[in-house]
Short mmCIF file of C-alpha atoms in Angstrom, two decimals:
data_model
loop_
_atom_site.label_atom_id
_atom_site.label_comp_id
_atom_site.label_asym_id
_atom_site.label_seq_id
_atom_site.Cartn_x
_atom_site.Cartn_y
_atom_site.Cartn_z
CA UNK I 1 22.23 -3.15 -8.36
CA UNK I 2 22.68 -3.06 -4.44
CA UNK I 3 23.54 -5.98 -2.45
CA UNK I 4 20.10 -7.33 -0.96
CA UNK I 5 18.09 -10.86 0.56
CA UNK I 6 14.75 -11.63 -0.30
CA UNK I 7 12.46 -14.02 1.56
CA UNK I 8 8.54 -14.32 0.78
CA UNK I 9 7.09 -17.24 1.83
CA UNK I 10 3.51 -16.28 1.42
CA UNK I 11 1.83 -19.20 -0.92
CA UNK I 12 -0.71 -17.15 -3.38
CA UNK I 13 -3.69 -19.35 -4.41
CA UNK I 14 -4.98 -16.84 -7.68
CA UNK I 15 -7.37 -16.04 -10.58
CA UNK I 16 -11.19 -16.29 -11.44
CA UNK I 17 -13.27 -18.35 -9.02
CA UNK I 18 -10.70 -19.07 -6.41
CA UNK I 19 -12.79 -17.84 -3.25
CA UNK I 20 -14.30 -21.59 -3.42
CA UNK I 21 -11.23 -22.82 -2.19
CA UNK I 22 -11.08 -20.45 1.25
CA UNK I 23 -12.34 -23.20 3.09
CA UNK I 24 -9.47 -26.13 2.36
CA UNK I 25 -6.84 -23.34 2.52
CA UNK I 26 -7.77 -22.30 5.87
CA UNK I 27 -8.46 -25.75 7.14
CA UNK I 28 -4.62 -26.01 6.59
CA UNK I 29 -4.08 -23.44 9.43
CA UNK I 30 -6.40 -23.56 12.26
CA UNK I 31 -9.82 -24.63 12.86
CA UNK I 32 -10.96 -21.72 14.98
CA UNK I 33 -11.05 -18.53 12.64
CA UNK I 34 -11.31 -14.66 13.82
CA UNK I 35 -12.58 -13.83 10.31
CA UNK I 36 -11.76 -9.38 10.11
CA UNK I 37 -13.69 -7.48 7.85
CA UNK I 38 -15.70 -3.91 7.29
CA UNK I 39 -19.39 -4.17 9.44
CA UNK I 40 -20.72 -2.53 5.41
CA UNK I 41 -22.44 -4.09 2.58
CA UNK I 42 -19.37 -3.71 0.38
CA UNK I 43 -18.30 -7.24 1.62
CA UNK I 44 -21.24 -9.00 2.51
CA UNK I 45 -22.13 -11.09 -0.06
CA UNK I 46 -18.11 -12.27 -0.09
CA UNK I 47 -18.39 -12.84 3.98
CA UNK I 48 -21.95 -14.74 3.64
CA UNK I 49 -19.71 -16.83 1.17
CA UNK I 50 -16.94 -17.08 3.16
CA UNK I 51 -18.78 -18.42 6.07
CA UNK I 52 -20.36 -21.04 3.76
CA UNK I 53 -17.02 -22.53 2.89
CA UNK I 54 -15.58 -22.71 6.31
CA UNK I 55 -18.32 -24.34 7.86
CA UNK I 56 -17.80 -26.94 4.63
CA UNK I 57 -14.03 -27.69 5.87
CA UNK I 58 -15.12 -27.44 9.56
CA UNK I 59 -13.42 -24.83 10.39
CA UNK I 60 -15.53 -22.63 13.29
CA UNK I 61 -15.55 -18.46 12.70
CA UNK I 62 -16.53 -15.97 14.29
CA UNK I 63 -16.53 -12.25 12.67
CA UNK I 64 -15.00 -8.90 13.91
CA UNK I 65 -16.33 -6.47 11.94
CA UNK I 66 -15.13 -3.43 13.55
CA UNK I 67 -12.51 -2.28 10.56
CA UNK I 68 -12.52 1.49 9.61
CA UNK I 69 -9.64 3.00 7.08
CA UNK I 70 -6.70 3.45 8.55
CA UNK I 71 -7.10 0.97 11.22
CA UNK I 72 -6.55 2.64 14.94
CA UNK I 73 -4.69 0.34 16.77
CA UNK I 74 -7.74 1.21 19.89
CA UNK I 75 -10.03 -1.25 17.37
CA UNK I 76 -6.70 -3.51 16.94
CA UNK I 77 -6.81 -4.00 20.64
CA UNK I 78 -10.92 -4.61 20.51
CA UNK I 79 -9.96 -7.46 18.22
CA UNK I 80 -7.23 -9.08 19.93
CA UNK I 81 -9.59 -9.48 22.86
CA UNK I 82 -12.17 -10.56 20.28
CA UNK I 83 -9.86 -13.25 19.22
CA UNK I 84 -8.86 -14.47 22.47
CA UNK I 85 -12.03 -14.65 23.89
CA UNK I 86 -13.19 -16.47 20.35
CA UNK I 87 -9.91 -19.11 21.45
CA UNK I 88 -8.98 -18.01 17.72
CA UNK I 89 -6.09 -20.01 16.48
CA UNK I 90 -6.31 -18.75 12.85
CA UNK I 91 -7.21 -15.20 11.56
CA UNK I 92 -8.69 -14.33 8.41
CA UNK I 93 -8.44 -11.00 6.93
CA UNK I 94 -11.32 -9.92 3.72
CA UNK I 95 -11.40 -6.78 2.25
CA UNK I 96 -8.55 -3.90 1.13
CA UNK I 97 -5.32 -2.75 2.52
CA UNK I 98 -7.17 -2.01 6.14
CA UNK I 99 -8.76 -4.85 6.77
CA UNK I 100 -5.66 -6.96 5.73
CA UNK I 101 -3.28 -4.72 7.78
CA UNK I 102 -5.85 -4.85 10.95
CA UNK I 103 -6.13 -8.48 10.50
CA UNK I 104 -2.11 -8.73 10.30
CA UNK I 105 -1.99 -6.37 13.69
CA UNK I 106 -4.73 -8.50 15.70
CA UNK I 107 -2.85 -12.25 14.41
CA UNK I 108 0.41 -11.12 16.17
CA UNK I 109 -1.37 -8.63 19.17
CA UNK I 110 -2.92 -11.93 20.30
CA UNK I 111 0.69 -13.22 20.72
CA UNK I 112 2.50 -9.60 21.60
CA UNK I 113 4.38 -9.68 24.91
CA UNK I 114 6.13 -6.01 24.89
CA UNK I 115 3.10 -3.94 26.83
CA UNK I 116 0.88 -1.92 24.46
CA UNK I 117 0.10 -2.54 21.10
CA UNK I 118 1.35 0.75 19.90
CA UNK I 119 4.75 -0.46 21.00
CA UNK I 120 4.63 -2.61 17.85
CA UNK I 121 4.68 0.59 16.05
CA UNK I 122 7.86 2.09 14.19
CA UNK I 123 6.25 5.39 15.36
CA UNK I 124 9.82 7.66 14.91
CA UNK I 125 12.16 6.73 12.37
CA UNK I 126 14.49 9.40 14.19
CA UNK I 127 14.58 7.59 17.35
CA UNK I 128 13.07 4.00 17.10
CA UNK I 129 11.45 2.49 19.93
CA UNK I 130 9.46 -0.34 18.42
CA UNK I 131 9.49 -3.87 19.59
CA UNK I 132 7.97 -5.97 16.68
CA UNK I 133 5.83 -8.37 17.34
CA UNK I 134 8.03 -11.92 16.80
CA UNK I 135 4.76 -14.29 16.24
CA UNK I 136 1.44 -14.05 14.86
CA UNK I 137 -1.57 -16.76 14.60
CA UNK I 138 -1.40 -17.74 11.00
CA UNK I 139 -3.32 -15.71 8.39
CA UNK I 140 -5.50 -16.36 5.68
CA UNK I 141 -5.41 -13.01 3.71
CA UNK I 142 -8.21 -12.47 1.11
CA UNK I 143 -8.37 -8.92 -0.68
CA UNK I 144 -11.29 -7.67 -2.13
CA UNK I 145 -9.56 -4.15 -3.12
CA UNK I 146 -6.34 -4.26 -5.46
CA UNK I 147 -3.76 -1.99 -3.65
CA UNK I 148 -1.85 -2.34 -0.82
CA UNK I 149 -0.63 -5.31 -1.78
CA UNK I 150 -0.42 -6.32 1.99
CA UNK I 151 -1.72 -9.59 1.34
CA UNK I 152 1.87 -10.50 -0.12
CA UNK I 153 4.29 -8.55 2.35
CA UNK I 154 5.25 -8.16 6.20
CA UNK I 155 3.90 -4.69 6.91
CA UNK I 156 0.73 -3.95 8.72
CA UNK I 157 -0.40 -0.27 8.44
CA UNK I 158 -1.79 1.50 11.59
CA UNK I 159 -3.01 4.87 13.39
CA UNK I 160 -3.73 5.98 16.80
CA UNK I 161 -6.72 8.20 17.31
CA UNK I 162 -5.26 9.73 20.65
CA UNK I 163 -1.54 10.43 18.99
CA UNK I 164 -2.81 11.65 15.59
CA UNK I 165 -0.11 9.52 14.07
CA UNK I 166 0.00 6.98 11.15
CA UNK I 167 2.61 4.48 10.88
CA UNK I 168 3.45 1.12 10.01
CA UNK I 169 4.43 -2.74 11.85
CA UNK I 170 7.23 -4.58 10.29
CA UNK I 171 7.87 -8.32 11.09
CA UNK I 172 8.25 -11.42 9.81
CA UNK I 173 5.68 -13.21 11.28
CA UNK I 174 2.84 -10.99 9.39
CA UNK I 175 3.50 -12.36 6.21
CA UNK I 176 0.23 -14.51 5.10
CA UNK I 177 0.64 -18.16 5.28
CA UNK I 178 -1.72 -17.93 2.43
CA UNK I 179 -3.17 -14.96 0.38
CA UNK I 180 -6.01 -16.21 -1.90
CA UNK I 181 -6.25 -13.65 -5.16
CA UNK I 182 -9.59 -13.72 -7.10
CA UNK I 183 -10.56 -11.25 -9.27
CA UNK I 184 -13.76 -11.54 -9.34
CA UNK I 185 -14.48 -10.04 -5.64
CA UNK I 186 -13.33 -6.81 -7.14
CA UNK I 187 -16.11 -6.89 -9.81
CA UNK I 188 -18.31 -4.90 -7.58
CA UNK I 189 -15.60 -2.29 -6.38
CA UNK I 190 -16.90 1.74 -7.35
CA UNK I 191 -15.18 3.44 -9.58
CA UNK I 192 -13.47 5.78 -7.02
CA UNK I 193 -12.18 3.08 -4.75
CA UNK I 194 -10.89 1.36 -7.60
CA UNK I 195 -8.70 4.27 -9.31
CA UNK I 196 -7.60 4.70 -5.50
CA UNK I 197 -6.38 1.52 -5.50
CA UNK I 198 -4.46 1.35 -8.80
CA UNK I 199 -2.73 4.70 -8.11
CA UNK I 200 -1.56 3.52 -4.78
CA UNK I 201 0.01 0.26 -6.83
CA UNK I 202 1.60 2.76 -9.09
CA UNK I 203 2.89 4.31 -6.24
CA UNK I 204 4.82 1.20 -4.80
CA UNK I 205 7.32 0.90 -7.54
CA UNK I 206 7.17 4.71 -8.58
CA UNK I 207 8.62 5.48 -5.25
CA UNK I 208 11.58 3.23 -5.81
CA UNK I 209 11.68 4.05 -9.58
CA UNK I 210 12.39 7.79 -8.74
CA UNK I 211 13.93 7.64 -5.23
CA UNK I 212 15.91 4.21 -5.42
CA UNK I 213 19.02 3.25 -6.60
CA UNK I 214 20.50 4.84 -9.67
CA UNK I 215 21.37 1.42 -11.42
CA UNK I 216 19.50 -1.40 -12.11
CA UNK I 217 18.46 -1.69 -14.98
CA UNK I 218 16.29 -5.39 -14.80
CA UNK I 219 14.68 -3.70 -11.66
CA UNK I 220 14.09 -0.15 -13.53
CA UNK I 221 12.60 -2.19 -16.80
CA UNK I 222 9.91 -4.22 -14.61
CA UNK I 223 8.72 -1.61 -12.33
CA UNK I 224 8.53 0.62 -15.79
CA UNK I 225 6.10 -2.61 -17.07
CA UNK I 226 4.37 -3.04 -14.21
CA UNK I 227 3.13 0.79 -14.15
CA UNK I 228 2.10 0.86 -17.86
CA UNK I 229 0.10 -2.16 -17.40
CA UNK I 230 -1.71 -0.72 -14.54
CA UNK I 231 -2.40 2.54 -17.09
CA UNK I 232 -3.11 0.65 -19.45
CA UNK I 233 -6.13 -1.74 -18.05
CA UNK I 234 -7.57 0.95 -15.20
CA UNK I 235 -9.25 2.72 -18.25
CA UNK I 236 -11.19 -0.50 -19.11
CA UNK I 237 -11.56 -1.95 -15.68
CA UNK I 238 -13.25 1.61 -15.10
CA UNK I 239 -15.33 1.72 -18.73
CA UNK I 240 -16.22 -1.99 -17.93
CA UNK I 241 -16.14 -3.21 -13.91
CA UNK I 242 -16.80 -6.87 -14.60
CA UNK I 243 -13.96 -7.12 -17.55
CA UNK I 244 -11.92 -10.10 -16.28
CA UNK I 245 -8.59 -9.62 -18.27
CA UNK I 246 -8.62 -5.51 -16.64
CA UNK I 247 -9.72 -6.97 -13.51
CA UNK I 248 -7.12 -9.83 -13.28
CA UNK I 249 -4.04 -7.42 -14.71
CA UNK I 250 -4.94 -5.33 -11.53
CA UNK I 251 -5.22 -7.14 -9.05
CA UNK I 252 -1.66 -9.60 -9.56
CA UNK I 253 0.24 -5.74 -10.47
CA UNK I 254 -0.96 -4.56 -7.39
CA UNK I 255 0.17 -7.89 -5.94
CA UNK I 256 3.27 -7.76 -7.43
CA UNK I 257 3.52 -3.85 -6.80
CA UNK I 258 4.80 -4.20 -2.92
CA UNK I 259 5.82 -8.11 -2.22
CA UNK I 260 9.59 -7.20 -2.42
CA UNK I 261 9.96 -7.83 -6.24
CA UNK I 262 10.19 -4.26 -6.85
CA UNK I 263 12.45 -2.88 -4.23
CA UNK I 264 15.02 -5.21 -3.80
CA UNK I 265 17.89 -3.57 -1.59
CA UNK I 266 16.43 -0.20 -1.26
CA UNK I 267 12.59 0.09 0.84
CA UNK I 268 12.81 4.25 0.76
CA UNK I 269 9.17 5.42 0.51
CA UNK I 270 9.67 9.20 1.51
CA UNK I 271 5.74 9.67 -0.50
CA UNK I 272 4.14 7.47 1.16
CA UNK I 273 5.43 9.20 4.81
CA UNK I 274 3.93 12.52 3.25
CA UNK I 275 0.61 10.42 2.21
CA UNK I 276 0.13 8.84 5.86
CA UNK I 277 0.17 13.02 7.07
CA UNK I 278 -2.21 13.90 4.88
CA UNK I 279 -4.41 11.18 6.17
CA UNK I 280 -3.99 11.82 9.64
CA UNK I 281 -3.89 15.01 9.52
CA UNK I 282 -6.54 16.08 6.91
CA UNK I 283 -8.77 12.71 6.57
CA UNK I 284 -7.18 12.39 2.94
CA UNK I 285 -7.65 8.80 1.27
CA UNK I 286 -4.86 6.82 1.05
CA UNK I 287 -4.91 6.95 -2.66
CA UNK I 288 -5.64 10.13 -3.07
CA UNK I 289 -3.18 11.68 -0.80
CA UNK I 290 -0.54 9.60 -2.97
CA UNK I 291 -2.20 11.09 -6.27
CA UNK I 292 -1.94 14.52 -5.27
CA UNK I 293 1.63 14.00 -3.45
CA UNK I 294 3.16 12.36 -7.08
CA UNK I 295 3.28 14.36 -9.76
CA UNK I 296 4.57 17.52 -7.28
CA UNK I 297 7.49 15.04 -5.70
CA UNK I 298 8.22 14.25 -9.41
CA UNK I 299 8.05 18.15 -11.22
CA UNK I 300 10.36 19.14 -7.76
CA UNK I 301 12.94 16.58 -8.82
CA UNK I 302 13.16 16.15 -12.59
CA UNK I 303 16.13 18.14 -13.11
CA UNK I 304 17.90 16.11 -10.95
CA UNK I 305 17.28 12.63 -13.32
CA UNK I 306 15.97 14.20 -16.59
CA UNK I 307 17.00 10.28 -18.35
CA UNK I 308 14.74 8.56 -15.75
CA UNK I 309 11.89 10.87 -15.96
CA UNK I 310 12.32 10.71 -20.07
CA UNK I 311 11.93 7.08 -19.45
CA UNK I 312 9.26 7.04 -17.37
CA UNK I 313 7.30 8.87 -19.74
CA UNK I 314 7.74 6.76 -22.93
CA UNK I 315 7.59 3.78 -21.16
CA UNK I 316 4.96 3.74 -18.50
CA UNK I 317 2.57 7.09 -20.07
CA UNK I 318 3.58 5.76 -23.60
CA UNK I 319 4.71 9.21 -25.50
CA UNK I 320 6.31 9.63 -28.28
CA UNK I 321 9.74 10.83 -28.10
CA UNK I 322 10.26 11.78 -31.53
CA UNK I 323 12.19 15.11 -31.32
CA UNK I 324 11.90 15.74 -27.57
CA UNK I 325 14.87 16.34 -25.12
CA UNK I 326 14.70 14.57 -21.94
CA UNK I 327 13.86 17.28 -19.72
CA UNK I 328 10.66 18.11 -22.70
CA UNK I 329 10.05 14.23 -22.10
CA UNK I 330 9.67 14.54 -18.28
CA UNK I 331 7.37 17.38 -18.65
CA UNK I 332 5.33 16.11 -20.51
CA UNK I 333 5.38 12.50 -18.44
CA UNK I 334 4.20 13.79 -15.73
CA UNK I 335 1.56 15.81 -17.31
CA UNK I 336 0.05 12.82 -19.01
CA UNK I 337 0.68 11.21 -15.48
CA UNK I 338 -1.65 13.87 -13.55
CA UNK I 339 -3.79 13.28 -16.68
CA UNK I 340 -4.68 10.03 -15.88
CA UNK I 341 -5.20 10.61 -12.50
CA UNK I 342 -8.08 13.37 -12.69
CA UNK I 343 -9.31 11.22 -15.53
CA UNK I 344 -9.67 8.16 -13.39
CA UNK I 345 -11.59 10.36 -10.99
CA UNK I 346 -8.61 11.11 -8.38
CA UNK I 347 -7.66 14.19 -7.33
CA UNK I 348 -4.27 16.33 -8.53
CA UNK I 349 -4.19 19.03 -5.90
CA UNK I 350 -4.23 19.40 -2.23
CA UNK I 351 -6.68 22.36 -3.02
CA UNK I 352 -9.26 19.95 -4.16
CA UNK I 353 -9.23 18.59 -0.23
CA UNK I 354 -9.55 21.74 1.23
CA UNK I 355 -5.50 22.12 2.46
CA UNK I 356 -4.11 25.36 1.87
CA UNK I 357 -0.45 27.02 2.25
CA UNK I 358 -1.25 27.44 6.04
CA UNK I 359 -1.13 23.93 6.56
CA UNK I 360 2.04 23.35 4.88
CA UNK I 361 4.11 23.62 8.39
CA UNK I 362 1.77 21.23 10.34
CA UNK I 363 2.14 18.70 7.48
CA UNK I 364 6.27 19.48 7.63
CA UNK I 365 5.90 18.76 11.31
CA UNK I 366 4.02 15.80 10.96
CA UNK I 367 5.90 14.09 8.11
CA UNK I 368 9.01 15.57 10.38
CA UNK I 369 8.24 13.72 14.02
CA UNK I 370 7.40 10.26 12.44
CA UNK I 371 9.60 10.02 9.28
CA UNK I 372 12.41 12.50 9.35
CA UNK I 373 15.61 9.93 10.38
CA UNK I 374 18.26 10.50 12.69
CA UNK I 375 20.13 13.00 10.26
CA UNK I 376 17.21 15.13 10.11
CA UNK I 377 16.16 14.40 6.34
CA UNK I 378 13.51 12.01 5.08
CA UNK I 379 15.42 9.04 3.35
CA UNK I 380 15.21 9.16 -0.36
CA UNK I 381 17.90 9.63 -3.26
CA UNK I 382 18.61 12.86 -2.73
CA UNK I 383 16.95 13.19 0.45
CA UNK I 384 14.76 15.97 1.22
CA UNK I 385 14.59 18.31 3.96
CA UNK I 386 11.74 20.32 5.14
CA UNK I 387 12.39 22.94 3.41
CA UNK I 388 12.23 20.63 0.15
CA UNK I 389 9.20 19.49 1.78
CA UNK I 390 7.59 22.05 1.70
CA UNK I 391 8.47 23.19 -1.47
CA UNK I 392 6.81 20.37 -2.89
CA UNK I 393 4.06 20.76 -0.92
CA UNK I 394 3.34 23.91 -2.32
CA UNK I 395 3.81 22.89 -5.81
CA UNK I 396 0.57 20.86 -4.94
CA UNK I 397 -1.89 23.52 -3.97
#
């Protein structure tokens, strides 16, 4: 296992029923709350709630309800003015991944000193610029979607219209203060947006699994866990929304999926730079872009670790191995992986989203300009170059 320090200081308040105690925790932090949400019905009934409790622990709000996926750092800016013209001194983010992340990016643009917001942004990995933000107002973080697991880690995802680029804000101050985890807000979630959501937790510790270090074997064993519980509970969470055991196994995995505990001493996510291209460049889902990215990344580089792949597939898809060979025991883990996914409703193929071969270079460039590091490769064990790139990229048409 590599050599690696771990710090996580967000306090998690979980389990059934725990939204009642929103207003306490957030009377802890501030008493002037930017509460950041969707401007939908998908959250309403959670933010009519929500208001309800702070006004119970005195705590003033006012709501920004500007958040679109993939939050453009333009609306990030809309907020920050929001929440200094609100004399915020607290900001509370409801919803999934992109309302935590704006909420995360408005908390420390209120405090940001270095010129434009974007500036926060680690927009090249080949030639970094950024100047992360060093404070934040403190942040209540409650997730409605199982995913991102940003309500447990110090990254805040964000886009900008006028660059076309997707990237991501790294800093300590935008871990939570406190993340409050209650199942039952994701009772209500459809079907689609919740099979997005667990195949983007799979993808947290998959990436590491396949692209990390070579030994660890306590690290290996719980991300292998963490995976096959997600596979196994989706199915019912999907057959039956309000099934609390499905529901709570979700939502703490997905949790769990990117607070550190997975990737200790090695943070390459060479997927998910491919995933933020799609999205930019072709409007892809986050999910989705991940669920047609995986099983190509994996069929590309089975050969190269035929023993992890074999154990991948017994362990996390749960096949037999009776009489197989490793390499027959990747195959067919990765089939019964793409199985699940269509089966959950995702898509397998970047067909299915209307991307063909001649896009292939545009998404090399893309993934290229942001991700690609100063040697030229995108960071991953092997690394891949753009001609690997696109090689996988093709083996996803």
């Amino acid at each position: 296992m590599n050599s690696f320090t771990y710090h996580n200081p967000v306090k998690v308040v979980f389990g059934l029923g725990t939204l009642k105690q929103a207003g306490e925790e957030a009377a802890k932090l501030g008493k002037r709350a930017l509460v950041v949400s969707y401007g939908d019905a998908s959250v309403s009934g959670t933010l009519a709630k929500l208001k309800e409790l702070l006004d119970a622990a005195g705590v003033v709000s006012q709501e920004f309800l500007e958040v679109t996926p993939n939050p453009p750092i333009e609306m990030v800016a809309r907020g920050v003015d929001a929440a200094k013209a609100f004399g915020a001194d607290l900001v509370v983010g409801v919803g999934g991944g992109s309302a935590m992340d704006a909420a995360k990016a408005i908390a420390a643009g209120v405090l940001y000193t270095h010129g434009d917001l974007w500036n926060m942004v680690y927009a090249s990995h080949s030639n970094v610029t950024a100047q992360p933000p060093e404070a934040a107002l403190p942040l209540l973080l409650i997730p409605t979607l199982p995913a991102t697991g940003s309500e447990m880690n110090m990254c805040s995802v964000v886009s900008s219209t006028t660059r076309g680029q997707k990237s991501y804000i790294w800093a300590d101050c935008l871990f939570a203060k406190t993340a409050i985890l209650d199942p039952e807000l994701t009772y209500s979630l459809p079907p689609f947006q919740t099979a997005c959501g667990a195949v983007d937790a799979i993808s947290h510790v998959l990436e590491i699994y396949i692209n990390g270090q070579d030994e660890s074997d306590l690290l290996h064993a719980w991300q292998l866990a963490l995976m096959r519980t997600i596979v196994e509970n989706l199915p019912k969470a999907l057959a039956n929304p309000s099934d609390p055991h499905a529901r709570t196994e979700l939502m703490w995995c997905a949790t769990c999926g990117l607070n550190g505990w997975g990737s200790p001493g090695d943070a390459w996510t060479p997927m998910h730079q491919v995933g933020h291209v799609l999205t930019s460049r072709h409007g892809i889902n986050h999910g989705s872009s991940l669920a047609i990215v995986m099983p190509a990344w994996m069929t590309y580089h089975k050969a190269l670790k035929p023993a992890r792949y074999a154990q991948f597939a017994v362990k996390a898809m749960g096949i037999c191995p009776h009489g197989k060979t490793d390499a027959e025991l990747a195959d067919a883990g990765i089939a019964a992986f793409r199985d699940f996914i269509k089966a959950s409703g995702g898509p397998t193929t970047l067909g299915e989203k209307g991307v063909t071969e001649a896009d292939i270079p545009g998404i090399v460039e893309g993934v290229r300009t942001v991700s690609f590091n100063a040697d030229g490769v995108l960071a991953s064990n092997p690394p891949v170059t753009a001609e690997a790139l696109a090689e996988i990229l093709k083996l996803a048409l």
